[in-house]
Short mmCIF file of C-alpha atoms in Angstrom, two decimals:
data_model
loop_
_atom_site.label_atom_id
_atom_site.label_comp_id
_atom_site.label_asym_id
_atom_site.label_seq_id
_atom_site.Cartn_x
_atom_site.Cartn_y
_atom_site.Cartn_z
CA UNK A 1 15.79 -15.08 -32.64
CA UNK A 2 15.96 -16.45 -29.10
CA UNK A 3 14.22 -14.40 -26.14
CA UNK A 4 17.83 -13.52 -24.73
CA UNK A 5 19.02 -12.05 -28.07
CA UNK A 6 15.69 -9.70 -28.07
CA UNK A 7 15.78 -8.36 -25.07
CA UNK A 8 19.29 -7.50 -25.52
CA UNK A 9 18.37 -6.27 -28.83
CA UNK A 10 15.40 -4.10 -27.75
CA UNK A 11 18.47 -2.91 -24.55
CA UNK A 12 20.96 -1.77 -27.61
CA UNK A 13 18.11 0.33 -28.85
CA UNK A 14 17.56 2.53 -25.84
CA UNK A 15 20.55 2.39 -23.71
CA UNK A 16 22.41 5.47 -25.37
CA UNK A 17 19.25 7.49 -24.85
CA UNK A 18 19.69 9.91 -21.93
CA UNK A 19 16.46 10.48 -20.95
CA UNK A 20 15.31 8.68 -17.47
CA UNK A 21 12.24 6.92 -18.91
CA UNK A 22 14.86 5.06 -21.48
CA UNK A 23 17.38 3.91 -18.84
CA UNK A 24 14.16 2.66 -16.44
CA UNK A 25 13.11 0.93 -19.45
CA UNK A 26 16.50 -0.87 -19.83
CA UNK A 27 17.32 -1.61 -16.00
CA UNK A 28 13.44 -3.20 -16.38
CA UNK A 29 14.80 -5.33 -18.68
CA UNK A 30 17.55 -6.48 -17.46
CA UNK A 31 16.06 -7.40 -14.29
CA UNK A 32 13.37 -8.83 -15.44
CA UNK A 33 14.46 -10.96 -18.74
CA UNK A 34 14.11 -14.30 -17.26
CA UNK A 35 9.94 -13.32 -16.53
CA UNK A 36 10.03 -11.82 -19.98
CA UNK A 37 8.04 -14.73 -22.17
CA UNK A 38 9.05 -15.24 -25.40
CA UNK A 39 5.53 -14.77 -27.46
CA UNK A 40 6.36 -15.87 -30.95
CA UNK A 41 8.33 -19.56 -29.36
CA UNK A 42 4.69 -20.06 -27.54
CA UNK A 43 2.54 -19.66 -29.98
CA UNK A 44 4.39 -21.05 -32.90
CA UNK A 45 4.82 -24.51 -30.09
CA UNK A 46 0.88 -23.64 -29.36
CA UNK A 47 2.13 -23.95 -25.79
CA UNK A 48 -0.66 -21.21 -24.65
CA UNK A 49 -3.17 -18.23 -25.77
CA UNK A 50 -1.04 -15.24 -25.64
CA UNK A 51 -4.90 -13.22 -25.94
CA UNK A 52 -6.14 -11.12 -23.10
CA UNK A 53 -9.42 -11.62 -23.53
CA UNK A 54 -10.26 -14.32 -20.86
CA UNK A 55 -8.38 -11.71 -18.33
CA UNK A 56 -10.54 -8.91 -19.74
CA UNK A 57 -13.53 -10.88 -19.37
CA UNK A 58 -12.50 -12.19 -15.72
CA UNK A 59 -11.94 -8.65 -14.65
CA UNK A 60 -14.92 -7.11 -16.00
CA UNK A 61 -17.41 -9.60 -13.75
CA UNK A 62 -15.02 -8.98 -10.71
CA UNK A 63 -16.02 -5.08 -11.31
CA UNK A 64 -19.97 -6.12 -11.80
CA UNK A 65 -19.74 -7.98 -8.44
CA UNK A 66 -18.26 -5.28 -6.52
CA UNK A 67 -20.99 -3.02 -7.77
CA UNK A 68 -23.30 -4.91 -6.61
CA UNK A 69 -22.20 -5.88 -3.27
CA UNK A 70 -21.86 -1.67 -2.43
#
């Protein structure tokens, strides 16, 4: 399944829901669905690490150096 076809699958799911949080959820979609990266196509092509870890890691020593510098 192509990334169009999922986000407009995951849209079918939630836009008869009434509640607020369901139709924020859907207008996020649909304005952001050409940002929205298509996991499975990048790591089945092994275009990039889909992990968080170096981000974690990166964000965790930007927190140690602001302790020290107070």
């Amino acid at each position: 399944m192509d990334k169009k076809s999922e986000v407009d699958a995951t849209i079918a799911l939630f836009v008869d829901l009434a509640k607020k949080q369901a139709k924020n959820f859907c207008a996020y979609l649909n304005k952001h669905r050409s940002r929205i990266i298509n996991y499975g196509y990048c790591q089945a092509e092994q275009i990039y690490s889909i992990g968080s870890g170096s981000v974690e890691s990166a964000i965790k020593q930007i927190g140690l150096m602001l302790k020290l510098s107070i």
